[in-house]
C-alpha positions as a printed Julia matrix, in Angstrom:
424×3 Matrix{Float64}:
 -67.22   -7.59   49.36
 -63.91   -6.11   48.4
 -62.79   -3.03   51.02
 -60.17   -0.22   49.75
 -58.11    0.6    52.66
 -56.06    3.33   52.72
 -53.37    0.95   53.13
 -53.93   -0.31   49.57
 -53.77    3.31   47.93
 -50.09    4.15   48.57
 -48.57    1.07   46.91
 -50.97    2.0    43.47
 -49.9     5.82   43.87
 -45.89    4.22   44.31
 -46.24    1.71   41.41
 -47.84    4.34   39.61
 -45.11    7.05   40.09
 -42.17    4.32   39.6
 -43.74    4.06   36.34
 -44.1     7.89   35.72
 -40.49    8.03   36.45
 -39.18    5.17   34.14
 -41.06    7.0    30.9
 -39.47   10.3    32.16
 -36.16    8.64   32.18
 -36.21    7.03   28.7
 -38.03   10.46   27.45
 -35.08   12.21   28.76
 -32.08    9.95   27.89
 -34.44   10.3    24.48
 -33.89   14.3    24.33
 -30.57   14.16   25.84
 -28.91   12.0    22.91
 -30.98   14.6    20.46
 -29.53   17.4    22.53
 -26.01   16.53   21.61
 -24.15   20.2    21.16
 -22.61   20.36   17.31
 -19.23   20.28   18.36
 -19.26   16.95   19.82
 -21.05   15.45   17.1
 -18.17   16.71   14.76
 -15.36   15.2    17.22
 -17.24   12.05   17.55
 -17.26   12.04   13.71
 -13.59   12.91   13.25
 -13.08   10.61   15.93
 -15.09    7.64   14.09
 -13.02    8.5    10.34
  -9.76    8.12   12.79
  -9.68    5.89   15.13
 -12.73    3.49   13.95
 -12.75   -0.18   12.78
  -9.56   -1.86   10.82
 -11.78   -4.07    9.0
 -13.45   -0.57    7.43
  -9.9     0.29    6.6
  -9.14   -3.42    4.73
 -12.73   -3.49    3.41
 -11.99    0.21    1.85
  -9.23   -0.83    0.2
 -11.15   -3.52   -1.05
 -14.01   -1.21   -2.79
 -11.11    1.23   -4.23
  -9.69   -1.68   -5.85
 -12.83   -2.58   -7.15
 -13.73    0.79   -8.56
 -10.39    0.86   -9.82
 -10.86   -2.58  -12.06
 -13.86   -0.95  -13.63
 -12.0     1.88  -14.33
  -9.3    -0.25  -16.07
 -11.81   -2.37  -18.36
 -13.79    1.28  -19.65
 -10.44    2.56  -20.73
  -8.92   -0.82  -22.5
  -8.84   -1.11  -25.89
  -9.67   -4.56  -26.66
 -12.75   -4.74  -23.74
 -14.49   -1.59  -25.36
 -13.8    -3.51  -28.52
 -15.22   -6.77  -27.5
 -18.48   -4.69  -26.02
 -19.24   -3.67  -30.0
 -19.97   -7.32  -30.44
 -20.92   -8.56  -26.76
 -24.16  -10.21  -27.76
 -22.81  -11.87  -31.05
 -19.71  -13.85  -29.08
 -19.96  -12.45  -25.11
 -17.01  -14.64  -24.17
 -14.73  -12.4   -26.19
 -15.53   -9.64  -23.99
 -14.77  -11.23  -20.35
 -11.72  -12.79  -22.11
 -10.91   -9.7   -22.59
 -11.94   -8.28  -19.46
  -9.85  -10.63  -17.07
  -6.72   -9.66  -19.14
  -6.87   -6.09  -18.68
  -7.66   -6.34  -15.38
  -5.13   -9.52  -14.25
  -2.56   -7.97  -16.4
  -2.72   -4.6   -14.42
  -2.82   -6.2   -11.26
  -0.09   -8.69  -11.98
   1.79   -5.79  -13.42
   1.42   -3.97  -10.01
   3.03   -6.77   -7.96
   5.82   -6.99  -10.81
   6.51   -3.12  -10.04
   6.4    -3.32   -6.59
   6.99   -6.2    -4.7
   8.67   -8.8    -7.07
   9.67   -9.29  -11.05
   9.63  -12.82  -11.89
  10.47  -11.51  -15.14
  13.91  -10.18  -14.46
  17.08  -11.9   -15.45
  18.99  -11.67  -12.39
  17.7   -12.01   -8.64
  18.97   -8.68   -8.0
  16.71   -6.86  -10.28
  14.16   -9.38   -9.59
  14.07   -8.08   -5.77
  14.3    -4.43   -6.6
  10.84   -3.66   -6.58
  10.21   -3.97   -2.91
  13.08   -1.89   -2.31
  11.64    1.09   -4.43
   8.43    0.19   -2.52
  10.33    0.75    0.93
  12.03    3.9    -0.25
   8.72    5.09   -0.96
   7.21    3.77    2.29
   9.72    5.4     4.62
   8.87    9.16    3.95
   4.8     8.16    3.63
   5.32    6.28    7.09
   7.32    8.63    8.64
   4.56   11.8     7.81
   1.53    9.73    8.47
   3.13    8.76   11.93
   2.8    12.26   12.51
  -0.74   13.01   10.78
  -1.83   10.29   13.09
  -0.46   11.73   16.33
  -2.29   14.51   16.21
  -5.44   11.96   15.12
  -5.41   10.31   18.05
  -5.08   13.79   20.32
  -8.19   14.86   18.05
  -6.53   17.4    15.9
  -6.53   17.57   12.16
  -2.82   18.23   10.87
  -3.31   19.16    7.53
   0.65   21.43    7.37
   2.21   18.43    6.14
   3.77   20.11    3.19
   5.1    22.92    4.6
   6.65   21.33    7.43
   8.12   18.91    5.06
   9.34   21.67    3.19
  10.49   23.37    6.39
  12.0    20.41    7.79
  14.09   19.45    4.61
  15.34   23.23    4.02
  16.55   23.11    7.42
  18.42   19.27    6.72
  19.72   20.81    3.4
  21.04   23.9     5.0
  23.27   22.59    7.64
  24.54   19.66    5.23
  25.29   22.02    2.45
  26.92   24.93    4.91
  29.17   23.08    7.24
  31.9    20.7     6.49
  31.75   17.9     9.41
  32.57   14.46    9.59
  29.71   11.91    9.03
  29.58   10.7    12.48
  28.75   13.77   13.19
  27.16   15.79    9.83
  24.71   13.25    8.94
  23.15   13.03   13.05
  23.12   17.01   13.52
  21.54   17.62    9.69
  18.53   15.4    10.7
  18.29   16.7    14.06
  18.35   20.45   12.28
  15.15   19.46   10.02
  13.43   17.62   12.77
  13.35   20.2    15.29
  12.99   23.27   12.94
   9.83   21.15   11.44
   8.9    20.76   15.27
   9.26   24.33   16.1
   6.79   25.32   12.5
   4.07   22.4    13.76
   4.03   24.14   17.03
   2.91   27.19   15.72
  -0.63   25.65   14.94
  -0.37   24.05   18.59
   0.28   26.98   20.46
  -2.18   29.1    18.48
  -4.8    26.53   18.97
  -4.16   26.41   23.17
  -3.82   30.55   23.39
  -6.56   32.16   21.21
  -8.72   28.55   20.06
  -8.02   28.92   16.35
  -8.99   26.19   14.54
  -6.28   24.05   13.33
  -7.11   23.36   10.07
  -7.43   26.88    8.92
  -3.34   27.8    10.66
  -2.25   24.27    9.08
  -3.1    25.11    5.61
  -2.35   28.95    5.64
   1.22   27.64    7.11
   1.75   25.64    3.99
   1.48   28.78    1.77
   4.46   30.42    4.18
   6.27   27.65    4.8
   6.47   27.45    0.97
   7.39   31.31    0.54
   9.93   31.23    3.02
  11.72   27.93    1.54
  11.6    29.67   -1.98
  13.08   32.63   -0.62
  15.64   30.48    0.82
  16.67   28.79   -1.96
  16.86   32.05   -4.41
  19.48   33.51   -1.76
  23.1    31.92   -2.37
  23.56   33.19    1.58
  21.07   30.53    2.71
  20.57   27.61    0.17
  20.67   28.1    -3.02
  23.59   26.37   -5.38
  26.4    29.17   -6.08
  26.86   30.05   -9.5
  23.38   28.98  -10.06
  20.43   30.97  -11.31
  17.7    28.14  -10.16
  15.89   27.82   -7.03
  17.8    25.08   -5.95
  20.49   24.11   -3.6
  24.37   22.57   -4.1
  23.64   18.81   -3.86
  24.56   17.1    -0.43
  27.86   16.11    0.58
  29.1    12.43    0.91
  28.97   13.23    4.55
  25.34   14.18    5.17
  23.45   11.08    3.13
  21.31    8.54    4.73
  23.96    5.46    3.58
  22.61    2.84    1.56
  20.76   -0.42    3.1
  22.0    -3.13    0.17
  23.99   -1.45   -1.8
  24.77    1.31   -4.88
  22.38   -1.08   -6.96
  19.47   -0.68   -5.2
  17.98    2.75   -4.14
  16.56    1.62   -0.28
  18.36    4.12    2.53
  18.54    4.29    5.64
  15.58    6.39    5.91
  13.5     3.4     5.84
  15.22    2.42    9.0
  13.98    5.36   10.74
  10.73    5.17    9.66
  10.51    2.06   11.46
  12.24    3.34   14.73
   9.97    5.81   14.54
   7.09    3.86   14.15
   8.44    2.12   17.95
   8.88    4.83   19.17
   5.82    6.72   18.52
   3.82    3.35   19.61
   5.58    3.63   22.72
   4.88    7.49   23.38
   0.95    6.72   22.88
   0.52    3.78   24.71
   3.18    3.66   27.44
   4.4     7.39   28.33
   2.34    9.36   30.36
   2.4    11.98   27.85
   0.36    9.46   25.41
  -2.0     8.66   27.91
  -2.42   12.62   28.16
  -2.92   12.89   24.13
  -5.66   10.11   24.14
  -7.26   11.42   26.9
  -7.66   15.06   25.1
  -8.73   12.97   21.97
 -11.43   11.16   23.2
 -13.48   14.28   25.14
 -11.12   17.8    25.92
 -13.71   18.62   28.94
 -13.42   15.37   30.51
  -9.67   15.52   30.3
  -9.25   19.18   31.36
 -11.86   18.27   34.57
  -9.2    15.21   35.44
  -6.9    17.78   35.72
  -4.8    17.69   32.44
  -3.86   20.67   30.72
  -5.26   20.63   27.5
  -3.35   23.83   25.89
  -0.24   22.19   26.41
  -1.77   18.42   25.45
  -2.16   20.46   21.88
   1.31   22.04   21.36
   3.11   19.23   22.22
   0.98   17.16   19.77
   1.51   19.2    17.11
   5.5    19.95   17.74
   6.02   16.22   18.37
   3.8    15.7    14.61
   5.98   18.39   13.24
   9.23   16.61   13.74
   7.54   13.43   12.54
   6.36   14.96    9.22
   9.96   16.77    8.79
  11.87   14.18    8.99
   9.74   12.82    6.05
  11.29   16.02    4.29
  14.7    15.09    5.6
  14.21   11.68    4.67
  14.27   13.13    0.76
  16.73   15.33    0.95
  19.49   13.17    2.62
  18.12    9.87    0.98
  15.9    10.12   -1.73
  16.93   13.18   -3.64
  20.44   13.9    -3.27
  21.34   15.98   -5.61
  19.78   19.31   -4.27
  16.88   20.55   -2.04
  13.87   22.29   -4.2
  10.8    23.94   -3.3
   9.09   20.29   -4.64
  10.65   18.27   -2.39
   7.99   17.17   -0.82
   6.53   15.41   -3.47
   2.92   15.55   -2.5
   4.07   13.62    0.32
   2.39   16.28    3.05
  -1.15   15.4     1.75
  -0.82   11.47    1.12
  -0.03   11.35    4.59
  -3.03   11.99    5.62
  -4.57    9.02    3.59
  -1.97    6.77    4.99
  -2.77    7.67    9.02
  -6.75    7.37    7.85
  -5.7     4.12    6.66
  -3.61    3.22    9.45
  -6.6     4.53   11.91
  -4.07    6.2    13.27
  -2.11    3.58   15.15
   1.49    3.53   14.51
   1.91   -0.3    13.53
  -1.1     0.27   10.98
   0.48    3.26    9.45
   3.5     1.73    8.72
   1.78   -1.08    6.85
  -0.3     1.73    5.13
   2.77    3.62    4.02
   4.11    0.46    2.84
   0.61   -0.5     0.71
   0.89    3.41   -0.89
   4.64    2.47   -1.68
   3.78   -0.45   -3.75
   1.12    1.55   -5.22
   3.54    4.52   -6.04
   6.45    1.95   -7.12
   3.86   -0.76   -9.49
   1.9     2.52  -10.84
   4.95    3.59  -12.82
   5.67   -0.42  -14.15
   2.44   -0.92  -14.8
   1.7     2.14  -16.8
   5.26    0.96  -18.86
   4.36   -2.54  -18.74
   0.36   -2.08  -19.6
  -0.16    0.82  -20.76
  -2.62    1.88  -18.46
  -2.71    5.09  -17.2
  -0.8     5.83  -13.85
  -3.74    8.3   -12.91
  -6.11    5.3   -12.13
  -3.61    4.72   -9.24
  -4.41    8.08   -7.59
  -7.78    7.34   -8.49
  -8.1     3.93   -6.61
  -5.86    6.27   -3.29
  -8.67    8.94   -3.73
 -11.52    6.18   -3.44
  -9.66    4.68   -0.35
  -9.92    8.47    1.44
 -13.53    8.56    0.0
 -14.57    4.94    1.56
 -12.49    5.97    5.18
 -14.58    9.26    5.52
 -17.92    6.95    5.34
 -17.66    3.97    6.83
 -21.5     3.43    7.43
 -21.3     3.26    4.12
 -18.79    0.62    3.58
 -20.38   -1.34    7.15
 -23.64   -0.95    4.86
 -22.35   -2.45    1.36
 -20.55   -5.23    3.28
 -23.54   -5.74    5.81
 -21.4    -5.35    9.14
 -22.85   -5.17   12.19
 -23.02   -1.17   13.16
 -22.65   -0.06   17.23
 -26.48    0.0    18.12
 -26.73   -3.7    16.82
C-alpha cells in the first residue's frame, strides 16, 4: 500500500511550478521578440544593409552581373537574330550568345584595367589609371557615406557637400596667388573643412531638435546647389571674369593635385589621398576612442547614451568628419580631375554613387576602397566598351543599380545562393 505524505506533495507542487515557469519564460522571450518597438526594427535593418555579410556584397555583384549578361544578349543584334531560327540550327544562337556577352566583358577589362590591344605599353596600361582617377573621388565620398553607416546615420548630402566642398577648393585657388607648397595644401584644407562645416549642419540638427537625417541631407543638396550657382554667376566670388557662364577661371599651376606618372596619363594625386584617407579613417573607427564612440551609437543609441556617451555629439562629429570626407571628393575634381573650371556639375553624380560604393564596402574603409575601385573600372570599361561593342553604356548603370537592389535584400541573395541565415 502506497502512503502520500505530505512530504511527497511539495517536490510535485516544485517540479510542477519549475515547469510553469520555464513555459512562462519561453512564452515571454516569445512576446518580447514580437514586441520589438518599430524603430529598432528599422536600425537593425539599416544596420543589416550596412554593416552585414561581405560574401552578400561579392555574391551581389555576382547576380548584377548576371542580370546584366541577359540584358546584353536581348539587346544584340545577331542573338535576337539567331532566336528567329533557334529551333532550325540552336547552336547559332549560343554562338552567338557567348560573343555578345564575352565580347562585352572582355571589352570591360580592355577599358579598364588593361588593353592588350594597344601598340605601346603605355597606352596598354592606361586603363587602370583612368580606373584609379575614377576610384579616388568614389573612395574618398563613400569613406564618408560609410562613416556615418557605421554610427547608424544615413548621409544621403553627398552632392551638395561635394559641391560645397569643391566651390570652396576653387575659390581660394582661383582668388589668391600663393606658392604651391603652400596654395595647393590650404585650397584642400578650404573645401574639406567648409564641406565639414555643411555635413554638420545635418549632425547638429539631428542631436538638438531629432530631425531625421535623411530629410536635412537631401533638402541640403537643393541649397548647397543654389548657393554654389549663385556663387559662380557672381565674378566677386567664382565665376570666370569676362565670362557670361556659370563657371569659374580654371585653376592655377599652383593649386593642382600634380600628376602620379606623368602628362600622358590622367592618374593625380588625388588617388593618393583617397588611400590615406582610407588609413586614416580605418584607424579613427577601430583604434581612436572617438571610433569606438561612433560604433557604439551605431549598434543601439540607448545602450550607448546609458554607458555614458553623449550621443548628440557622437552625431555631429559623424557627420562633420563625413562632410570633409565627401568634400574632398569635390576637391579631388576640381584640383585633379577637372581643371579647367569649377561648375555647378562638378560632382558628377559622384554624391549618390557613393552611397552604392560604402553599401558595397559594408561600410568598412578597406572594403570601400576596393568598391570605389570596382565602380572605377565600371565607369572607365563602360565608355570602351560602348566604343568597342556597341553596347549601350546604360546597361552599366543598370548592372550598379542591381548591385544597390541585391545589398538592400540580402535574405534574398542568402536565399538564391542557399546561405546559411542567423537562426540556422
Amino acid at each position: 500500500m502506497s502512503e502520500k505524505g505530505p512530504e511527497n506533495e511539495p517536490a510535485e507542487s516544485a517540479e510542477a511550478t519549475s515547469d510553469d515557469r520555464v513555459g512562462e519564460g519561453t512564452k515571454d522571450s516569445a512576446s518580447d521578440a514580437d514586441r520589438v518597438p518599430e524603430a529598432s526594427r528599422w536600425h537593425l535593418a539599416l544596420r543589416e544593409i550596412t554593416t552585414g555579410n561581405a560574401l552578400v556584397a561579392v555574391l551581389s555583384v555576382v547576380l548584377a552581373m548576371f542580370f546584366g549578361s541577359l540584358m546584353i544578349l536581348f539587346t544584340d543584334e545577331d542573338v535576337r537574330y539567331g532566336l528567329s531560327y533557334f529551333f532550325a540550327r540552336p547552336s547559332d544562337t549560343f554562338f552567338y550568345a557567348w560573343e555578345a556577352i564575352s565580347g562585352a566583358y572582355v571589352s570591360l577589362w580592355r577599358g579598364a584595367v588593361f588593353n592588350d590591344l594597344a601598340g605601346t605599353f603605355a597606352q596598354q596600361i592606361k586603363p587602370i589609371t583612368e580606373t584609379l582617377k575614377f576610384a579616388a573621388p568614389l573612395t574618398l565620398a563613400g569613406l564618408g557615406i560609410g562613416l556615418t553607416f557605421r554610427a547608424g546615420l544615413f548621409n544621403i548630402g553627398g552632392r551638395g557637400q561635394m559641391l560645397l566642398g569643391g566651390a570652396a577648393a576653387a575659390f581660394v585657388a582661383v582668388k589668391l596667388d600663393l606658392p604651391m607648397i603652400v596654395h595647393l595644401p590650404l585650397a584642400i584644407l578650404a573645401g574639406a573643412l567648409v564641406a565639414a562645416l555643411w555635413g554638420g549642419i545635418a549632425g547638429i540638427l539631428k542631436a538638438l531638435t531629432g530631425a531625421h537625417e535623411v530629410i536635412v541631407t537631401i533638402m541640403l543638396n537643393y541649397v548647397g546647389y543654389y548657393l554654389v550657382f549663385y556663387a559662380l554667376t557672381r565674378e566677386s566670388l567664382l565665376q570666370a571674369p569676362g565670362s557670361a557662364n556659370p563657371k569659374s577661371a580654371p585653376m592655377p599651376e599652383s593649386a593642382i593635385l600634380p600628376d602620379l606618372l606623368g602628362p600622358q596619363f590622367n592618374l593625380h594625386a588625388g588617388f593618393l589621398l583617397a588611400v590615406a584617407a582610407t588609413f586614416l579613417v580605418w584607424w579613427i573607427l577601430n583604434r581612436s576612442s572617438l571610433g569606438y564612440r561612433f560604433r557604439a551609437v551605431g549598434e543601439n543609441p540607448a545602450a550607448a547614451k546609458a554607458a555614458g556617451i553623449n550621443v548628440g555629439v557622437a552625431y555631429a562629429s559623424a557627420f562633420m568628419i563625413s562632410g570633409a570626407l565627401v568634400g574632398m571628393a569635390g576637391v579631388n575634381q576640381v584640383l585633379g580631375s577637372v581643371t579647367d573650371g569649377a561648375t555647378g556639375g562638378l560632382d558628377a553624380g559622384i554624391g549618390f554613387d557613393a552611397i552604392t560604393v560604402a553599401l558595397l564596402g559594408r561600410s568598412r574603409p578597406f572594403g570601400i576602397l576596393a568598391a570605389g575601385i570596382l565602380f572605377g573600372a565600371f565607369k572607365s570599361g563602360g565608355f570602351f566598351m560602348q566604343a568597342s561593342e556597341g553596347i549601350p553604356v546604360d546597361i552599366v548603370l543598370v548592372v550598379q543599380s542591381l548591385i544597390v537592389l541585391f545589398l538592400a535584400a540580402p535574405p534574398l541573395v542568402k536565399a538564391i545562393f542557399r546561405l546559411p541565415t542567423k537562426e540556422a
